[in-house]
PDB file of C-alpha atoms in Angstrom:
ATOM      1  CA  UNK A 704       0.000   0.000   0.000  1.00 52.00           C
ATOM      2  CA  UNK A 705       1.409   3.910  -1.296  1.00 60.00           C
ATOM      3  CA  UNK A 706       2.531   4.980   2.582  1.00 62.00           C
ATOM      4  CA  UNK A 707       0.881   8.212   1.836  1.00 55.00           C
ATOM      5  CA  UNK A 708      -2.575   6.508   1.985  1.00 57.00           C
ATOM      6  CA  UNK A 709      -1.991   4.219   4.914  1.00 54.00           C
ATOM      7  CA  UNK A 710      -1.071   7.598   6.616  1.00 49.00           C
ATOM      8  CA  UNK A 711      -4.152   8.974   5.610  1.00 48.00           C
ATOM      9  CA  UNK A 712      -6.101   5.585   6.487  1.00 56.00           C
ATOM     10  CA  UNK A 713      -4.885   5.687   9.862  1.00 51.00           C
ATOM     11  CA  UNK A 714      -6.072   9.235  10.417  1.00 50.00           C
ATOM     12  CA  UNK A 715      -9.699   8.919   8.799  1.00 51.00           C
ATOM     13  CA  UNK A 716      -9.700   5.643  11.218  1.00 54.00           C
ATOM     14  CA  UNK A 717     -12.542   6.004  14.435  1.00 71.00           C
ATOM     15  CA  UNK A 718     -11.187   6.277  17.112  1.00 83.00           C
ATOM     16  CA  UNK A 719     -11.023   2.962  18.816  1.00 90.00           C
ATOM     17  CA  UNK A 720     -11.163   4.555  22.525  1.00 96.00           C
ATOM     18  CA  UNK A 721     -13.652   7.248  22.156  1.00 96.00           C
ATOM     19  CA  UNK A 722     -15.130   6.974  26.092  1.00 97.00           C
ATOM     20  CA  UNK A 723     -11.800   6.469  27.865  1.00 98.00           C
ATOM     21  CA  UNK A 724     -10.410   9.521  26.167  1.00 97.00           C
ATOM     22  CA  UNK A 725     -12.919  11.258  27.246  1.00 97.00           C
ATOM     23  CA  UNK A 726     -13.291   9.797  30.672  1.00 98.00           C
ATOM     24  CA  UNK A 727      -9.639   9.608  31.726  1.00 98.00           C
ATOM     25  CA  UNK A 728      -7.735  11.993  33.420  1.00 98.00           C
ATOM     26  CA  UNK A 729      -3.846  11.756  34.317  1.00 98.00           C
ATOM     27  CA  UNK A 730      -2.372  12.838  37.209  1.00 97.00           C
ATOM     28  CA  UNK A 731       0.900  13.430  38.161  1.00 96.00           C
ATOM     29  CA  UNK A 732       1.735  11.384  41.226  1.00 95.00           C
ATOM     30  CA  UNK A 733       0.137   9.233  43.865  1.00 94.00           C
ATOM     31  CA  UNK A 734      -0.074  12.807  45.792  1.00 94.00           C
ATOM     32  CA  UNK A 735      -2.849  13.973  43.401  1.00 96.00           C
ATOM     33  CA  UNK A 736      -5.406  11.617  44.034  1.00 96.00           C
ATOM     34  CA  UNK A 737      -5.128  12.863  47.849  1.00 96.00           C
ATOM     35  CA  UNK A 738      -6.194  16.082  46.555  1.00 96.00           C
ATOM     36  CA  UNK A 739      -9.036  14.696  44.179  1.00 96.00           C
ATOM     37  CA  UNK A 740     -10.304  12.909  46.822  1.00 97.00           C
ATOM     38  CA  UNK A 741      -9.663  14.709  50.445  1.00 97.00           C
ATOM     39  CA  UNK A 742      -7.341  11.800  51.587  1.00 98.00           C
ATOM     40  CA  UNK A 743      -4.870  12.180  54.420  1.00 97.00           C
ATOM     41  CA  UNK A 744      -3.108   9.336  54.542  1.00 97.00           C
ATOM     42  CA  UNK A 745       0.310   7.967  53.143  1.00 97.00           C
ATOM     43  CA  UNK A 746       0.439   4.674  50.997  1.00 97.00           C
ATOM     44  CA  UNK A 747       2.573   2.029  52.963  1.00 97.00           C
ATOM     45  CA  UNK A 748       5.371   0.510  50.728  1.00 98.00           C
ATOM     46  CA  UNK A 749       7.184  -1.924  52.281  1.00 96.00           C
ATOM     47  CA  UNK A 750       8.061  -4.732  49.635  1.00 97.00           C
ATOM     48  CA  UNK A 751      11.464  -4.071  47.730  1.00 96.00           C
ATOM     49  CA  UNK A 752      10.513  -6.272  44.732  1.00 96.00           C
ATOM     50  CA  UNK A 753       8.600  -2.479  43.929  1.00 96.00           C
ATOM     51  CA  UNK A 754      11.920  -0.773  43.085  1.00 94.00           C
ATOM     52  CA  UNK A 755      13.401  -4.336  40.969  1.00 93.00           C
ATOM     53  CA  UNK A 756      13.828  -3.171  37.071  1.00 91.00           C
ATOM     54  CA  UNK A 757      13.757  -6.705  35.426  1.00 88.00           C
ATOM     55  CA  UNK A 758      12.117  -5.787  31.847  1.00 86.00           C
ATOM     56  CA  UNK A 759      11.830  -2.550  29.820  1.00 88.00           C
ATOM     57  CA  UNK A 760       8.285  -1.626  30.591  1.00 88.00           C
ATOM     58  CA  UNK A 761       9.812  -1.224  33.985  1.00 91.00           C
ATOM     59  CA  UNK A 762      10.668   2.093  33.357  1.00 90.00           C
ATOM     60  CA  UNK A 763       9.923   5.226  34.843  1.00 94.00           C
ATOM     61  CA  UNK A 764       9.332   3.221  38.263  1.00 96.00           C
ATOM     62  CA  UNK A 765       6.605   1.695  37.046  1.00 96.00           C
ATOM     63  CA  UNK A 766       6.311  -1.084  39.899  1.00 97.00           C
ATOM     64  CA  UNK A 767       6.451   1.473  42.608  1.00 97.00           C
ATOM     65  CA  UNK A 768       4.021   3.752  40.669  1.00 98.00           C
ATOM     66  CA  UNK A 769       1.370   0.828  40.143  1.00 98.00           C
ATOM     67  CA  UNK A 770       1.912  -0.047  43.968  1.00 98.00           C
ATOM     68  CA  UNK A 771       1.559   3.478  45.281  1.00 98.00           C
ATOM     69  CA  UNK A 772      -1.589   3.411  43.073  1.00 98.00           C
ATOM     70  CA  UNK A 773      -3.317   0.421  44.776  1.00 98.00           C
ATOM     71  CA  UNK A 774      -1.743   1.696  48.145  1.00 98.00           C
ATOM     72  CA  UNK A 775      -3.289   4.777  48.443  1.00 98.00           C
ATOM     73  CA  UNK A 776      -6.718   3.623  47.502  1.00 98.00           C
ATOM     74  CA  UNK A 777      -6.873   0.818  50.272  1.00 98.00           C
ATOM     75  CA  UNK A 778      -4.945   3.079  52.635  1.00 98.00           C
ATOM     76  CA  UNK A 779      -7.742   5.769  52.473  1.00 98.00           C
ATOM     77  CA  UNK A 780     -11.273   4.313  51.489  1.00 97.00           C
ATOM     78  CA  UNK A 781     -11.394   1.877  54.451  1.00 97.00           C
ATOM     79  CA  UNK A 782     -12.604  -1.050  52.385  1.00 98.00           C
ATOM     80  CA  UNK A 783     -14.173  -3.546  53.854  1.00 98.00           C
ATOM     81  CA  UNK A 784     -13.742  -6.543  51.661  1.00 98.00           C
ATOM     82  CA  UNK A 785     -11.636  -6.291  49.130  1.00 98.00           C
ATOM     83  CA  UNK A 786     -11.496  -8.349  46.038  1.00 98.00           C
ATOM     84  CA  UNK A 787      -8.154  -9.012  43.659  1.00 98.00           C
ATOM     85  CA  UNK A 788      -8.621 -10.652  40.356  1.00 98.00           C
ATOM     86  CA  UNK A 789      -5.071 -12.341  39.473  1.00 96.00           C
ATOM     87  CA  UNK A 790      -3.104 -13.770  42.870  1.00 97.00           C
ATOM     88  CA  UNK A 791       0.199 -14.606  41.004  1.00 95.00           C
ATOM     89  CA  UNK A 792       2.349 -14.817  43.682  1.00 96.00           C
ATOM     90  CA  UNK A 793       0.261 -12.466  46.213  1.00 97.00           C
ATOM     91  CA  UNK A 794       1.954  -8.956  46.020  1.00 98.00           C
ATOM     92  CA  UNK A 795      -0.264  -7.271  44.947  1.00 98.00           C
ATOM     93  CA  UNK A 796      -2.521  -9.326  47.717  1.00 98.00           C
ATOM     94  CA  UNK A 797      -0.022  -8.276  50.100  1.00 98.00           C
ATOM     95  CA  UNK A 798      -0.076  -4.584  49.345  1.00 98.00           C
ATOM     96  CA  UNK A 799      -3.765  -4.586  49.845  1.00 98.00           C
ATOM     97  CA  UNK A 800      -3.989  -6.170  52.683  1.00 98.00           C
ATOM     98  CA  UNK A 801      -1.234  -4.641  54.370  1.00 98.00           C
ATOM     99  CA  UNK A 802      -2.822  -0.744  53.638  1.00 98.00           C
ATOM    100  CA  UNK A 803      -6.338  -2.168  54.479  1.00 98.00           C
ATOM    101  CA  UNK A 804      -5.636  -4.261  57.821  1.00 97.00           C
ATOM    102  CA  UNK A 805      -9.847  -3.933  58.249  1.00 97.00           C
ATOM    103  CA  UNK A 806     -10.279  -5.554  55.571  1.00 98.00           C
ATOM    104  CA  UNK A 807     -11.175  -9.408  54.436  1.00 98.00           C
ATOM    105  CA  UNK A 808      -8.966  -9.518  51.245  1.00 98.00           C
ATOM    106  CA  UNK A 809     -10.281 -11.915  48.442  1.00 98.00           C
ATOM    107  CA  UNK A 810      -8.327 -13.261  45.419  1.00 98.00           C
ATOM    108  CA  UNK A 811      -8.836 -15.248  42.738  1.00 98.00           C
ATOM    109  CA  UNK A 812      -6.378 -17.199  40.726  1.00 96.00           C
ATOM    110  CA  UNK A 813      -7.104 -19.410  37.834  1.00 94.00           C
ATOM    111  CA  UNK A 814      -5.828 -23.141  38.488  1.00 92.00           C
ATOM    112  CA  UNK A 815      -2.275 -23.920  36.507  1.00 89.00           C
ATOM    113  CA  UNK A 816      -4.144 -27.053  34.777  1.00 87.00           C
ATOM    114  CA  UNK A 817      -6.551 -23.988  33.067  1.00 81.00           C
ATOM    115  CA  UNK A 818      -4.177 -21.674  32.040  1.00 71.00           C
ATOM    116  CA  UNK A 819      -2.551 -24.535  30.123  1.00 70.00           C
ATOM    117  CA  UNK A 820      -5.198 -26.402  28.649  1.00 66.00           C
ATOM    118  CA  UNK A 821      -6.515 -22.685  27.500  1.00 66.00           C
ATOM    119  CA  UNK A 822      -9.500 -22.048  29.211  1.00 64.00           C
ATOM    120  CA  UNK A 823      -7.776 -19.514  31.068  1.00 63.00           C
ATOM    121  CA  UNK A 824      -7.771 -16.850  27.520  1.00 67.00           C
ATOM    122  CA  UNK A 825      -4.448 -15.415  25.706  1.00 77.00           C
ATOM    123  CA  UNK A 826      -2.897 -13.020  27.697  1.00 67.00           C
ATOM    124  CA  UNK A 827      -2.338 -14.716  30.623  1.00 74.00           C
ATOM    125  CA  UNK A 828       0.493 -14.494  33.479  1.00 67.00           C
ATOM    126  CA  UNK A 829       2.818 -17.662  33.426  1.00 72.00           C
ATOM    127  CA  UNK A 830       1.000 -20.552  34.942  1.00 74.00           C
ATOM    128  CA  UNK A 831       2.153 -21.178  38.561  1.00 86.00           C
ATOM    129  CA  UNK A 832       2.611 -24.335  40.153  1.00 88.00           C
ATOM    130  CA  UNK A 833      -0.540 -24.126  42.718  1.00 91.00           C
ATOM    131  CA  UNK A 834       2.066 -23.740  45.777  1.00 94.00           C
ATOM    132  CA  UNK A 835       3.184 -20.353  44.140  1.00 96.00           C
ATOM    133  CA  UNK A 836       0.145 -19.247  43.803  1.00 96.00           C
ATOM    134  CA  UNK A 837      -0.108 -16.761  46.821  1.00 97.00           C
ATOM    135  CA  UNK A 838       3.545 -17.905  47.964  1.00 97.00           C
ATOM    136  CA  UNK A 839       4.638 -14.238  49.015  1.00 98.00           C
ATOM    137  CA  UNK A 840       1.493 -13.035  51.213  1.00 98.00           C
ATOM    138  CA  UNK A 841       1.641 -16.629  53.165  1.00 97.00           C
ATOM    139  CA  UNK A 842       6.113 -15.772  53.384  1.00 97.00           C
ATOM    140  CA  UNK A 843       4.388 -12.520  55.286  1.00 97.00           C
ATOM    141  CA  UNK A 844       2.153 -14.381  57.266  1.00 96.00           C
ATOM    142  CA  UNK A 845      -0.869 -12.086  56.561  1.00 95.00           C
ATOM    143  CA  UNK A 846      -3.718 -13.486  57.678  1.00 92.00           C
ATOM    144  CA  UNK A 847      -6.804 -11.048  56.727  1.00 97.00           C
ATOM    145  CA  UNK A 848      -6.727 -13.283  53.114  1.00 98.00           C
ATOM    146  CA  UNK A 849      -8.621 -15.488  51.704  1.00 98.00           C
ATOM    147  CA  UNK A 850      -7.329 -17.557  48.690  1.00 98.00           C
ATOM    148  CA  UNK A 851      -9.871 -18.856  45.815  1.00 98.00           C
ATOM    149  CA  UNK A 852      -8.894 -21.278  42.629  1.00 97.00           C
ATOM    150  CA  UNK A 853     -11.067 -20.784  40.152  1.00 96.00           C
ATOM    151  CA  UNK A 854     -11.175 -19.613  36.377  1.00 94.00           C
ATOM    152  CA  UNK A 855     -13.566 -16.065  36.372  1.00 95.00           C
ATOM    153  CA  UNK A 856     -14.955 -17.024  33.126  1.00 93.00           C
ATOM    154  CA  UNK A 857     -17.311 -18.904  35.167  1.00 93.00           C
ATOM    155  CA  UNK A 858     -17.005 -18.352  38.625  1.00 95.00           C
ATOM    156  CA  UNK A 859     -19.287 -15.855  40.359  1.00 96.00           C
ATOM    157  CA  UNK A 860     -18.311 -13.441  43.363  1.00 96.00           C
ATOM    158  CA  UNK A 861     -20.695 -14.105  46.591  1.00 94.00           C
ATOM    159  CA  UNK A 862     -19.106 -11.598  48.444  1.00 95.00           C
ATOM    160  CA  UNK A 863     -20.511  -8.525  48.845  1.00 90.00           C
ATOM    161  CA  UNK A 864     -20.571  -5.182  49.266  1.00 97.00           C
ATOM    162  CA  UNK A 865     -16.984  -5.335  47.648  1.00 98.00           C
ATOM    163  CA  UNK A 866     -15.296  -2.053  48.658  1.00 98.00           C
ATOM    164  CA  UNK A 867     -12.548  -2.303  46.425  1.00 98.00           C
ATOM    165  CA  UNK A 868     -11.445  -4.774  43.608  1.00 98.00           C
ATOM    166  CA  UNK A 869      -8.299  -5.127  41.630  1.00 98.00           C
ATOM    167  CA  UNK A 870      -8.857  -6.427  38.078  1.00 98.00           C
ATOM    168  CA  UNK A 871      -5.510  -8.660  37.101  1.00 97.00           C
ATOM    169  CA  UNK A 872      -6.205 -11.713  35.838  1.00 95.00           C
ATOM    170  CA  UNK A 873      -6.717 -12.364  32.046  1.00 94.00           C
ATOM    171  CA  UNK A 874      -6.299  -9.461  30.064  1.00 95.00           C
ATOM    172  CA  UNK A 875      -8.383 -10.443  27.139  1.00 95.00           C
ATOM    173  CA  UNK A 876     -11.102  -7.911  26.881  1.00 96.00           C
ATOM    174  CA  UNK A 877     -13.673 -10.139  26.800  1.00 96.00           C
ATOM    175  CA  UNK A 878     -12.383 -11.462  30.079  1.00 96.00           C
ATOM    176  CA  UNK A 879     -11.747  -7.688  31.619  1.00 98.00           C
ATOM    177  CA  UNK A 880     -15.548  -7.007  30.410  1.00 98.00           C
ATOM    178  CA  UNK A 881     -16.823 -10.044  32.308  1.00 97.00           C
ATOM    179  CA  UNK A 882     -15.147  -9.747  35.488  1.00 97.00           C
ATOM    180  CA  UNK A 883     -15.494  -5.744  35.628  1.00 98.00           C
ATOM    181  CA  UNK A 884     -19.285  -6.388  35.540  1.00 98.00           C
ATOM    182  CA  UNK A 885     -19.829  -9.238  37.620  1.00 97.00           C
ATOM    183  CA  UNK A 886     -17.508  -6.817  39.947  1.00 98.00           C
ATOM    184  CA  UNK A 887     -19.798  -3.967  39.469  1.00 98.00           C
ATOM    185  CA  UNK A 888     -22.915  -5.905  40.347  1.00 97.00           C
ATOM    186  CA  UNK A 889     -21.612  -6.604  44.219  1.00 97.00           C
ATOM    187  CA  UNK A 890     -20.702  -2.731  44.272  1.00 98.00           C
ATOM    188  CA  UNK A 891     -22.189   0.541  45.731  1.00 97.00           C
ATOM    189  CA  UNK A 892     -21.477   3.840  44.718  1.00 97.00           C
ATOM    190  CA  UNK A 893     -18.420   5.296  46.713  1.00 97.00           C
ATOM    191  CA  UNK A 894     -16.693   1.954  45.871  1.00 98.00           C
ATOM    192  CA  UNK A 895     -13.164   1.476  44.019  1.00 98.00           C
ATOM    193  CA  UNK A 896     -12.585  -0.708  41.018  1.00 98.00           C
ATOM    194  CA  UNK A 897      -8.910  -0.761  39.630  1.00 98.00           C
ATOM    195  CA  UNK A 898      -7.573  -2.508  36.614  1.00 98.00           C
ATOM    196  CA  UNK A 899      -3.619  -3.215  35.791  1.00 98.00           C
ATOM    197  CA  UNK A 900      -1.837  -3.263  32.674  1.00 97.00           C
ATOM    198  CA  UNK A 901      -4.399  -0.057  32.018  1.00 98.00           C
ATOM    199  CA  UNK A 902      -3.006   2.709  29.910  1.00 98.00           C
ATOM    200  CA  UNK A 903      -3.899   4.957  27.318  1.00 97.00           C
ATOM    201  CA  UNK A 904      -0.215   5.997  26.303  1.00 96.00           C
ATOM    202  CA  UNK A 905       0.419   2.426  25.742  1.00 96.00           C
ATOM    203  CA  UNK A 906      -2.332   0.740  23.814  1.00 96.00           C
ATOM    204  CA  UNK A 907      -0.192   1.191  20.222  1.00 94.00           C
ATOM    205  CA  UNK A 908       2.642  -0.502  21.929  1.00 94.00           C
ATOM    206  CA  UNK A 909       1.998  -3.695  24.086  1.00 94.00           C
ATOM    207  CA  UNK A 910      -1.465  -5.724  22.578  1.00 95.00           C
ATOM    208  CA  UNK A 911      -2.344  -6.634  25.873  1.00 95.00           C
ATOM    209  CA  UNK A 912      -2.632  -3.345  27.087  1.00 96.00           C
ATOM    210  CA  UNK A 913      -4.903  -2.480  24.320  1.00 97.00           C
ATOM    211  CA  UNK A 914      -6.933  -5.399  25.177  1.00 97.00           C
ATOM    212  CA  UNK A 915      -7.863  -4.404  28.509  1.00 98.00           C
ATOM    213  CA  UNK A 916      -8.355  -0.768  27.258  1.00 98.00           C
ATOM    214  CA  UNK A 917     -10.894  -2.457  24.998  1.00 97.00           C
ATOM    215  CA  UNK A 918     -12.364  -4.489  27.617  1.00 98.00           C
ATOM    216  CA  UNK A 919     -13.011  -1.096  30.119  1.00 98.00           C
ATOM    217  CA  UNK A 920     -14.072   0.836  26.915  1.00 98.00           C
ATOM    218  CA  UNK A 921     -16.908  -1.332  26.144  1.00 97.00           C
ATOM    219  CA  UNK A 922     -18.169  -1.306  30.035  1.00 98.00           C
ATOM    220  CA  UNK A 923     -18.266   2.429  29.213  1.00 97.00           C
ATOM    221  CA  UNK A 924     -20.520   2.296  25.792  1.00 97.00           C
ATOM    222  CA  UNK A 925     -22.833   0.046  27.012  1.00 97.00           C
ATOM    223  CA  UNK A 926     -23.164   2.519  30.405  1.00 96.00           C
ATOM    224  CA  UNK A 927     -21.823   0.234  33.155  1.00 97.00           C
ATOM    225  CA  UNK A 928     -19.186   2.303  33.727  1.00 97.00           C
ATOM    226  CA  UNK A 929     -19.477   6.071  34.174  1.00 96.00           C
ATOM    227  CA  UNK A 930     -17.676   9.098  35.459  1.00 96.00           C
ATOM    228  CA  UNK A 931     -13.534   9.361  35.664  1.00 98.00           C
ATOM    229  CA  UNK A 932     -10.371   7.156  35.821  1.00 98.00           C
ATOM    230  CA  UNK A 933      -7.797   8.406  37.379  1.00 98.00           C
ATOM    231  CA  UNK A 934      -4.146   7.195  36.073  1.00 98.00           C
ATOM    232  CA  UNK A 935      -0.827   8.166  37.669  1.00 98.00           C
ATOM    233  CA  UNK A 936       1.708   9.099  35.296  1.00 96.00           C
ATOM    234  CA  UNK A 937       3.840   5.937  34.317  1.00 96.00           C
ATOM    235  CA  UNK A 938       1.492   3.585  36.114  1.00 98.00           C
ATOM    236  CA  UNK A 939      -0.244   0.739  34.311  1.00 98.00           C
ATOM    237  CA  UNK A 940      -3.313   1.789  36.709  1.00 98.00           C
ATOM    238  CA  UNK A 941      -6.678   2.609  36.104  1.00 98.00           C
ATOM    239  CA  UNK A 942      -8.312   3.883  39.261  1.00 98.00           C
ATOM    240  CA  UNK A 943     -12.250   4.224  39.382  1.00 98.00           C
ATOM    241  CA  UNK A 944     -14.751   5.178  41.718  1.00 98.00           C
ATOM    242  CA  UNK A 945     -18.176   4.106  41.119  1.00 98.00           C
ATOM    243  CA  UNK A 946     -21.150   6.215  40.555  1.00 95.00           C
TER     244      UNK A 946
END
C-alpha cells in the first residue's frame, strides 16, 4: 500500500477509545489523588521487589508507581472486603492487605491445569505451580486473606458489598468485560474498582494493554461504567470510583 494513503487511512480511522479519552484523566503522582479525593493518609510501601527493574516496561518506576496506586486507595477508602482478580504470587494481595488491615482480602487465581489447557484466555500471566500461587502473602504471614482457585470465566463473586477490587487476571477484553461487571454488580457507589496493565499511552505498543483498554471501553458504551479514571503518570493503573 502507497505509505501516503496508509497515513491517511490511519487518520480517517474512528477512534477505537472514544469513552476512555474522554473519561480519563492523568495525574501526576500518587499525591494527586489525595487532593481529588480529600485523603490524608500515606500509601505504605514496604516490599522491595517495587523498586526491581527486570524488563523494559519497567521504566519510569513503574512497579512502585502501580503499587503506590493500589496503596493509596486501600490506605484511604477503608474497604471492607476487598477483592483481587489475578493472585500470582500475592503482592499485589499483600499490598492490599497490608494498607487495608480492616479488611477481608479476596483473590482469585485461575488453576495452573486452566491456564494450560486454554481455558484460562491469551494473555495470561505464566501458569504457577498451585504452591506459588499466593507464595509471598503466606512468606508474610498475613492473615486477613482469603485464597480462591477458580477460572472467572465462570465463577461468580458471593461476596458482597466489595469495597474495592483489583482487576488482574486475564487481560483479554472479553475477560476484563466479564469480570469488571460481575464486579460492578456486588458494588455501591463510593466503591473502588482498579484494573492493571491499564493505559492509554500504551495501547499502540503492548497488545495486551490495548486489550484491557478495549475491555473497560466497552463497560463504558454500554453505560456500566461512568464518570472518571484516574491514572498516575507511568502507572499501568486505572483507578475508578463508582457512581
Amino acid at each position: 500500500m502507497n505509505p501516503l494513503r496508509a497515513k491517511l487511512r490511519r487518520w480517517l480511522a474512528p477512534e477505537p477509545f472514544p469513552h476512555l479519552r474522554r473519561s480519563v484523566i492523568d495525574v501526576n503522582n500518587a499525591s494527586e489523588l489525595k487532593k481529588v479525593f480529600g485523603w490524608q493518609h500515606e500509601p505504605l510501601l514496604d516490599d522491595p521487589s517495587i523498586f526491581d527493574f527486570d524488563y523494559p516496561e519497567d521504566l519510569n518506576q513503574r512497579r512502585l508507581r502501580d503499587a503506590e496506586s493500589i496503596a493509596i486507595v486501600m490506605r484511604n477508602s477503608d474497604p471492607q472486603i476487598g477483592l483481587e482478580i489475578g493472585t500470582a504470587t500475592g503482592h499485589a494481595t499483600a499490598l492490599m492487605a497490608l494498607n487495608a488491615p480492616q479488611a477481608n482480602i479476596f483473590t482469585v487465581n485461575i488453576p495452573p491445569e486452566e491456564i494450560l489447557s486454554g481455558a484460562g484466555g491469551k494473555h495470561t500471566t505464566v501458569a504457577l505451580e498451585r504452591d506459588q500461587i499466593g507464595s509471598y502473602y503466606r512468606e508474610r504471614k498475613l492473615t486477613n486473606i482469603t485464597q480462591i482457585l477458580a477460572n472467572t470465566a465462570q465463577w461468580e463473586p458471593e461476596m458482597e458489598p466489595i469495597d474495592f477490587a483489583f482487576v488482574d487476571g486475564c487481560h483479554d477484553a472479553e475477560f476484563v468485560y466479564n469480570d469488571t461487571r460481575k464486579i460492578l454488580k456486588k458494588m455501591k457507589p463510593g466503591s473502588f474498582i482498579l484494573w492493571h496493565d491499564f493505559n492509554l499511552h500504551l495501547v499502540n505498543q503492548f497488545e495486551w494493554i490495548h486489550s484491557v483498554c478495549a475491555g473497560v471501553e466497552q463497560l463504558f458504551a454500554e453505560g456500566r461504567l461512568r464518570g472518571r479514571i484516574f491514572h498516575v503518570r507511568d502507572s499501568w493503573v486505572g483507578i475508578h470510583r463508582v457512581e
